[in-house]
Short mmCIF file of C-alpha atoms in Angstrom, two decimals:
data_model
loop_
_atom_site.label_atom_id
_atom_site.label_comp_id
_atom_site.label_asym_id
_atom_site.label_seq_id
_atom_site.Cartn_x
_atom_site.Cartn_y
_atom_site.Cartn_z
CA UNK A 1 -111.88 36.52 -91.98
CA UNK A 2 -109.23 38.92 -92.20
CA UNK A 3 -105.92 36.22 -93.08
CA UNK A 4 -105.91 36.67 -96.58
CA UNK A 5 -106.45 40.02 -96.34
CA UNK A 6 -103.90 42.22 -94.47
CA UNK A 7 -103.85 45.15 -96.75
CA UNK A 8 -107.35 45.42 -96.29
CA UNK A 9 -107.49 45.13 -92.61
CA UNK A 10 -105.01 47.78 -92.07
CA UNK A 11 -106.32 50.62 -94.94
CA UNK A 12 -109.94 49.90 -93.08
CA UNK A 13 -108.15 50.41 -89.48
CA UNK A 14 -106.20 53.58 -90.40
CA UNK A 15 -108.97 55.01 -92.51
CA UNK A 16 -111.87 54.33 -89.91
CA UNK A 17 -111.15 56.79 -87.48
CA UNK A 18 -111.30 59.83 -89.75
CA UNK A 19 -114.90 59.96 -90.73
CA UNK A 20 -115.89 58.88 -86.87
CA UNK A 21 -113.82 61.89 -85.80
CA UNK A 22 -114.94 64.14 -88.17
CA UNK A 23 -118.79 63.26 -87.52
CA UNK A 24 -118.55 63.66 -83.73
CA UNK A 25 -116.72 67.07 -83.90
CA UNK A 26 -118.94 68.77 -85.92
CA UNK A 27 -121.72 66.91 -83.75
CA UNK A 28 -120.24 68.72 -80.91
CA UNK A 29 -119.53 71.92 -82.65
CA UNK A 30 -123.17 72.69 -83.71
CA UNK A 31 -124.01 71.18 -80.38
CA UNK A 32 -122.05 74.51 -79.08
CA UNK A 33 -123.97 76.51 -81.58
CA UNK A 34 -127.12 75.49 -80.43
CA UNK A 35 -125.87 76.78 -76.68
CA UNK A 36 -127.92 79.28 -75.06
CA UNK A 37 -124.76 80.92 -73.17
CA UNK A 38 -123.67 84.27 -74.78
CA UNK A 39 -120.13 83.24 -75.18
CA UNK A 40 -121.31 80.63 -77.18
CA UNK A 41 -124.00 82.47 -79.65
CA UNK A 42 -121.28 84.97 -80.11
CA UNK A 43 -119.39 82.31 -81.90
CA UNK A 44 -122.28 80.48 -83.24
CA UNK A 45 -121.35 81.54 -87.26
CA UNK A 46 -118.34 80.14 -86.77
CA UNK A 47 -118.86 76.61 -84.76
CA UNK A 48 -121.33 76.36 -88.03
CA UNK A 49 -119.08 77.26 -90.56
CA UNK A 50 -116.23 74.95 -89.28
CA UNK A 51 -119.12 72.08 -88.21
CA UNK A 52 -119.99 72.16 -91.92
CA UNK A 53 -116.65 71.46 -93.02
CA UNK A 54 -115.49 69.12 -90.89
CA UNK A 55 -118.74 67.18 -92.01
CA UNK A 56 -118.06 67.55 -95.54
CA UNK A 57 -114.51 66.26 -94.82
CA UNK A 58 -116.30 63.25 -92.85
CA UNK A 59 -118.06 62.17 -95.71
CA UNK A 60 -115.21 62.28 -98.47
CA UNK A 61 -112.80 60.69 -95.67
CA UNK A 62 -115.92 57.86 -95.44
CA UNK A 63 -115.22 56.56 -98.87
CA UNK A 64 -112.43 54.68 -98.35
CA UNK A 65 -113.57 53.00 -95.05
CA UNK A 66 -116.43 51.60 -96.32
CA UNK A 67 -114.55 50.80 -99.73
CA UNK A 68 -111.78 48.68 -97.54
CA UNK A 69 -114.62 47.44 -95.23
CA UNK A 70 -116.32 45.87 -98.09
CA UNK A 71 -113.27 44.25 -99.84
CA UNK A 72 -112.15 42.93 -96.36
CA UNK A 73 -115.65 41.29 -95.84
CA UNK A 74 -115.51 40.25 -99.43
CA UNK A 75 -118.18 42.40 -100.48
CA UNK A 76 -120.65 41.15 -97.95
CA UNK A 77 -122.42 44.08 -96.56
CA UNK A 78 -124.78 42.39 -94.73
CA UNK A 79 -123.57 39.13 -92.53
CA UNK A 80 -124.47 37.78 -89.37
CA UNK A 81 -123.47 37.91 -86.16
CA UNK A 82 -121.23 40.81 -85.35
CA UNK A 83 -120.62 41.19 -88.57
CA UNK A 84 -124.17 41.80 -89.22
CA UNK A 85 -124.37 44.51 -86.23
CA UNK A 86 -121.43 46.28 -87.70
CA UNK A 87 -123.39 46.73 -90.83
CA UNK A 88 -126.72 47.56 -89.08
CA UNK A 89 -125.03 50.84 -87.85
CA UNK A 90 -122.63 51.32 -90.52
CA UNK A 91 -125.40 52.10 -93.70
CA UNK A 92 -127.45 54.15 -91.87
CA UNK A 93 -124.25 56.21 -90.79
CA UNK A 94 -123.06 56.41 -93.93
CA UNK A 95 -126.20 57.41 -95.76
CA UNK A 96 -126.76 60.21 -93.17
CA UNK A 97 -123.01 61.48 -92.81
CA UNK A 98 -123.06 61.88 -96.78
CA UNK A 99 -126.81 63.74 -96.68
CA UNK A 100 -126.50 65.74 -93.59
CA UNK A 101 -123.34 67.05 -95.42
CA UNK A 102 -124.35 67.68 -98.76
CA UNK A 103 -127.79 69.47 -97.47
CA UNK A 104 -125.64 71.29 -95.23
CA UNK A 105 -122.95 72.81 -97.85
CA UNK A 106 -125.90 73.40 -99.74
CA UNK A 107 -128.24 75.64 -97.79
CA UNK A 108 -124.90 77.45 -96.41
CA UNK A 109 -126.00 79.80 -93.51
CA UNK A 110 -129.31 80.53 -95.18
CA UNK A 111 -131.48 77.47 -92.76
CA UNK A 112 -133.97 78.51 -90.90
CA UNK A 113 -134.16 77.73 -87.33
CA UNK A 114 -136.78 74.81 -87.91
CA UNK A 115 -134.80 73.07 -90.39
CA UNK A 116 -131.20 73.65 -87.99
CA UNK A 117 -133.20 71.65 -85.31
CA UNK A 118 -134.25 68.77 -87.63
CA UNK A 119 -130.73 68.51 -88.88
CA UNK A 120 -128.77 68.99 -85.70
CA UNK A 121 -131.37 65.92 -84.74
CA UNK A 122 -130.44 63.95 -87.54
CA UNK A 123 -126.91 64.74 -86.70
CA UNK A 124 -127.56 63.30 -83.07
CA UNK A 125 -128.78 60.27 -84.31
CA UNK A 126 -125.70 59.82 -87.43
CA UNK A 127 -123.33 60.13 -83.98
CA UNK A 128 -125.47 57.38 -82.41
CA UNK A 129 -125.29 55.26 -85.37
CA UNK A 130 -121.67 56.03 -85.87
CA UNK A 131 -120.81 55.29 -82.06
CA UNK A 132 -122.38 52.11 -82.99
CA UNK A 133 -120.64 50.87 -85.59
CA UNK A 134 -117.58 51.76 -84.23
CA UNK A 135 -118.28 49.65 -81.16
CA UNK A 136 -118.84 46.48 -83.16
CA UNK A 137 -116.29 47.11 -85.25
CA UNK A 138 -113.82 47.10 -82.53
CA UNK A 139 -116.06 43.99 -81.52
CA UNK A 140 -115.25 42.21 -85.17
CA UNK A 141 -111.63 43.06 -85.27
CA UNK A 142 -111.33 41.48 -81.26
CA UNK A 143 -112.62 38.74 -82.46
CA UNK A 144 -110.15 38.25 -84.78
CA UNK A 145 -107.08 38.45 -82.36
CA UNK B 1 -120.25 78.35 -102.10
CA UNK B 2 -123.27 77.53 -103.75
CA UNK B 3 -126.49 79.04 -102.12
CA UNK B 4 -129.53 77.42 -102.57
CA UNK B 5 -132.45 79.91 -101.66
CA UNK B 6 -135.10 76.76 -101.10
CA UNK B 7 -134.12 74.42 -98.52
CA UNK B 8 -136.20 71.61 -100.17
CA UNK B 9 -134.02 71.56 -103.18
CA UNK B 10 -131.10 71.04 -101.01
CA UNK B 11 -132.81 68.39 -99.18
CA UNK B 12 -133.61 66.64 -102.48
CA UNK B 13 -130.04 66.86 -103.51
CA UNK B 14 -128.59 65.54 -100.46
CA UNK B 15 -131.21 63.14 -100.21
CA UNK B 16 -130.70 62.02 -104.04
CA UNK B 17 -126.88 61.94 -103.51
CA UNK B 18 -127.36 60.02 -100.76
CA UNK B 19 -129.52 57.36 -101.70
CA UNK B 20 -127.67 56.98 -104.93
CA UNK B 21 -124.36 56.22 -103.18
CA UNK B 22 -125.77 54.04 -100.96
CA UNK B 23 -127.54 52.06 -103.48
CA UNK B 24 -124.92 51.97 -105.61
CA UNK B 25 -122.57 50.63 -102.96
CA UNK B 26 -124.85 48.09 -101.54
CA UNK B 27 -125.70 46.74 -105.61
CA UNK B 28 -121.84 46.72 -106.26
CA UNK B 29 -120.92 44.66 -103.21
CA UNK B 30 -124.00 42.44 -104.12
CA UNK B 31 -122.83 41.88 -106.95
CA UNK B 32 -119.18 41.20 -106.47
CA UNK B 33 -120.32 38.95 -103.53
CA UNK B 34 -122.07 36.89 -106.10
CA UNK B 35 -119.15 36.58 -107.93
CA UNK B 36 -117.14 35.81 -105.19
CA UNK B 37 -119.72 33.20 -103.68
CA UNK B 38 -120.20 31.52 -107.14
CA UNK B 39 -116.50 30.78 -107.53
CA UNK B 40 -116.62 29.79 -104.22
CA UNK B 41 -119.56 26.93 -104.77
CA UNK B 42 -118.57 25.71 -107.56
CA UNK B 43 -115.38 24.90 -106.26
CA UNK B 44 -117.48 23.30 -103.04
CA UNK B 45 -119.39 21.29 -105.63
CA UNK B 46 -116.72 19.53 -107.31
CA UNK B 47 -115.31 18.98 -103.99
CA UNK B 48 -118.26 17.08 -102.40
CA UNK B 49 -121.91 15.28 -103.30
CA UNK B 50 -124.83 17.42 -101.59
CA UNK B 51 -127.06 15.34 -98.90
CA UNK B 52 -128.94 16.39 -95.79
CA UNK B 53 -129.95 14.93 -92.76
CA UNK B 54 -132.67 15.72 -90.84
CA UNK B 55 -131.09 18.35 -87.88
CA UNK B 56 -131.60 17.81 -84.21
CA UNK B 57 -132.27 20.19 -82.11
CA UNK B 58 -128.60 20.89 -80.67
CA UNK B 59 -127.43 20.96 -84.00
CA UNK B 60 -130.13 23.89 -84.52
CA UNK B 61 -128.74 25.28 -81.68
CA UNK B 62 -125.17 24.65 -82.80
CA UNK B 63 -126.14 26.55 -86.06
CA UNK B 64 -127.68 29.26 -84.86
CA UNK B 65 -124.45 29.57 -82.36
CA UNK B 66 -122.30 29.22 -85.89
CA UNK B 67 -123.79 31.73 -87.28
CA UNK B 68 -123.04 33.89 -84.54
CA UNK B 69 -119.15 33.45 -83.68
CA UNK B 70 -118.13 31.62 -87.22
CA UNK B 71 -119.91 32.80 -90.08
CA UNK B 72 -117.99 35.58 -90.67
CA UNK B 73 -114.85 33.62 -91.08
CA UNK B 74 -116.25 30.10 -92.29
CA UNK B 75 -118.94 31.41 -94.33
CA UNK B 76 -122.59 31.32 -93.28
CA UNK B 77 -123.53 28.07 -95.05
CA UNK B 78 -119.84 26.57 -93.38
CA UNK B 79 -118.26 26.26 -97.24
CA UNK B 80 -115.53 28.09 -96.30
CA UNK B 81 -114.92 32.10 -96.66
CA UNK B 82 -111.41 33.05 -94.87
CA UNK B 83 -111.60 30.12 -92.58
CA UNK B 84 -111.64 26.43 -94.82
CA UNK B 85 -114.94 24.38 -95.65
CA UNK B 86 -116.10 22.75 -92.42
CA UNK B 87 -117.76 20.10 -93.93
CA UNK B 88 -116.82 16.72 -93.74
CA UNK B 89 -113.64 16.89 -90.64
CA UNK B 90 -111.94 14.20 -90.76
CA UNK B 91 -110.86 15.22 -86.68
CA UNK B 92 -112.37 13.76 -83.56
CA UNK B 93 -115.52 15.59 -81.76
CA UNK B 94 -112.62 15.90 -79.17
CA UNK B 95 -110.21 17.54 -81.45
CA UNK B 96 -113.20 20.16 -82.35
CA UNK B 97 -113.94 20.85 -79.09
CA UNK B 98 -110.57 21.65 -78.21
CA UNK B 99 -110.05 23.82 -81.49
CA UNK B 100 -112.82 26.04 -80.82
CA UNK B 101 -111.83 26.20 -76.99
CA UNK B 102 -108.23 27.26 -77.48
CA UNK B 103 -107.95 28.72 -80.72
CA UNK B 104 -105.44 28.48 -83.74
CA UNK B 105 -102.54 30.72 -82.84
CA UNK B 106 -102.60 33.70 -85.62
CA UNK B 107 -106.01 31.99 -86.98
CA UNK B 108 -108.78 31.86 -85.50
CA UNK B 109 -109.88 33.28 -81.60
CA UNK B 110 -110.56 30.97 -78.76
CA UNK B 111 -113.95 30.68 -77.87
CA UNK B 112 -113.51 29.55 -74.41
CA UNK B 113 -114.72 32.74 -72.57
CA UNK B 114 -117.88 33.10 -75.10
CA UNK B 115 -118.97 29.85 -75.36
CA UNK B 116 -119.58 27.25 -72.67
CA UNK B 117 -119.43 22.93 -73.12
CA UNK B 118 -122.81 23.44 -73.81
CA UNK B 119 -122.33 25.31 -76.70
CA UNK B 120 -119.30 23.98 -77.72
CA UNK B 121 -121.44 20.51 -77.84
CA UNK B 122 -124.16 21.94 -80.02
CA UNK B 123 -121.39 23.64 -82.35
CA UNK B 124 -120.00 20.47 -82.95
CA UNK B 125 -123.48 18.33 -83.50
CA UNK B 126 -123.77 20.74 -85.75
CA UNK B 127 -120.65 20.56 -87.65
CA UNK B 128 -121.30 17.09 -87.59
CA UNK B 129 -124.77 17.04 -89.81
CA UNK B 130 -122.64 18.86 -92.80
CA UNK B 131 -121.67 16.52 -95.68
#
């Protein structure tokens, strides 16, 4: 798929890592927030404060991943085949990476406990879906030798 | 930073966002796929006639397979996307075989690990029933 199309191929394999990064950091760094150990609730403000960032970064850095992804695949954001699992994994990703950021810029430190849970959940599951994507991806471009 | 006291009005602004970038990314690659896939049959069209044949069931197999490991490079109706138009070879079911066995060097993979003489045999029946 990708012969015509080695600009693409490269922007979407030097861009792709950046929101994946970015995603499981911040996944981690509330993840450290959430800890029960003092050492890390004396920190917690700050894992949050640099979590929230970092995801904010994630989803701006997203952009032009799924922007190169698309004009590689010629604008086919479904598919089939691995093409199709890629994409299974990559929309739900996206559409959480650029909610769970925006909500969480939004409501700054002011969350309450309930709604931390139910995002660092969501979070959990944007990693999973993330992981995901990234696997098949790597799948996709193997498959293209 | 902005500080909204309700978290539910944050929620509906992340959740607007959201689902307005996603919808508008999924609409604009539908529709630039159209465009794409329109140019795309109507050169197929004036290429060749349309006609079927009735499948069999390797050549189910064989497009189920297709649609699998080639799709994404051939096209999921075989008319060609990066990889050419597979209707219509002119080569031997030989010649096929081998191709998807060993590859074409800086083209396309080699199938032989994924896909058995088997499969390879109910690829090709399938190839075969496009015209």
């Amino acid at each position: 798929m990708f012969g015509g199309d080695e600009m693409w191929t490269r922007l979407h394999g030097a861009t792709t890592h950046f929101p994946i990064a970015l995603l499981l950091t911040a996944t981690a760094l509330e993840t450290l927030a959430l800890l029960p150990h003092r050492a890390a609730q004396r920190w917690q403000r700050e894992w949050r404060a640099v979590s929230r960032w970092l995801l904010g970064i994630g989803a701006v850095s997203a952009l032009p991943v799924v922007f190169s992804g698309l004009a590689l695949s010629r604008w086919n954001a479904g598919g089939q085949g691995l093409l199709w699992k890629h994409h299974l994994f990559v929309w739900p990703s996206f559409g959480l990476l650029i909610a769970l950021a925006i909500w969480r810029i939004a409501v700054g430190e002011s969350a309450s406990r309930r709604s931390v849970i139910i995002y660092f959940l969501m979070l959990l599951v944007a990693a999973g879906c993330v992981a995901a994507a990234g696997f098949w991806g790597g799948e996709l471009a193997a498959s293209h030798g | 930073m902005m500080n909204f006291r309700s978290e539910g009005k944050a929620l509906a602004l992340a959740a607007a966002i959201a689902g307005g970038v996603l919808l508008a990314t999924l609409g604009a690659a539908t529709v630039m796929r159209g465009r794409v896939q329109s140019q795309q049959h109507l050169a197929a069209r004036t290429a060749v006639g349309g006609g079927s044949q009735p499948m069999m069931v390797a050549a189910e197999k064989g497009r189920q397979l297709f649609l699998q490991s080639c799709a994404h490079c051939h096209g999921d109706d075989a008319r060609g996307d990066d990889g050419p138009d597979l209707h219509n070879l002119r080569i031997s079911d030989a010649h096929v075989a081998l191709l998807i066995k060993n590859g074409i060097k800086g083209d396309m993979p080699s199938f032989a690990k994924k896909h058995d003489d088997a499969d390879i045999a109910a690829l090709t029946s399938y190839l075969r029933t496009l015209h």
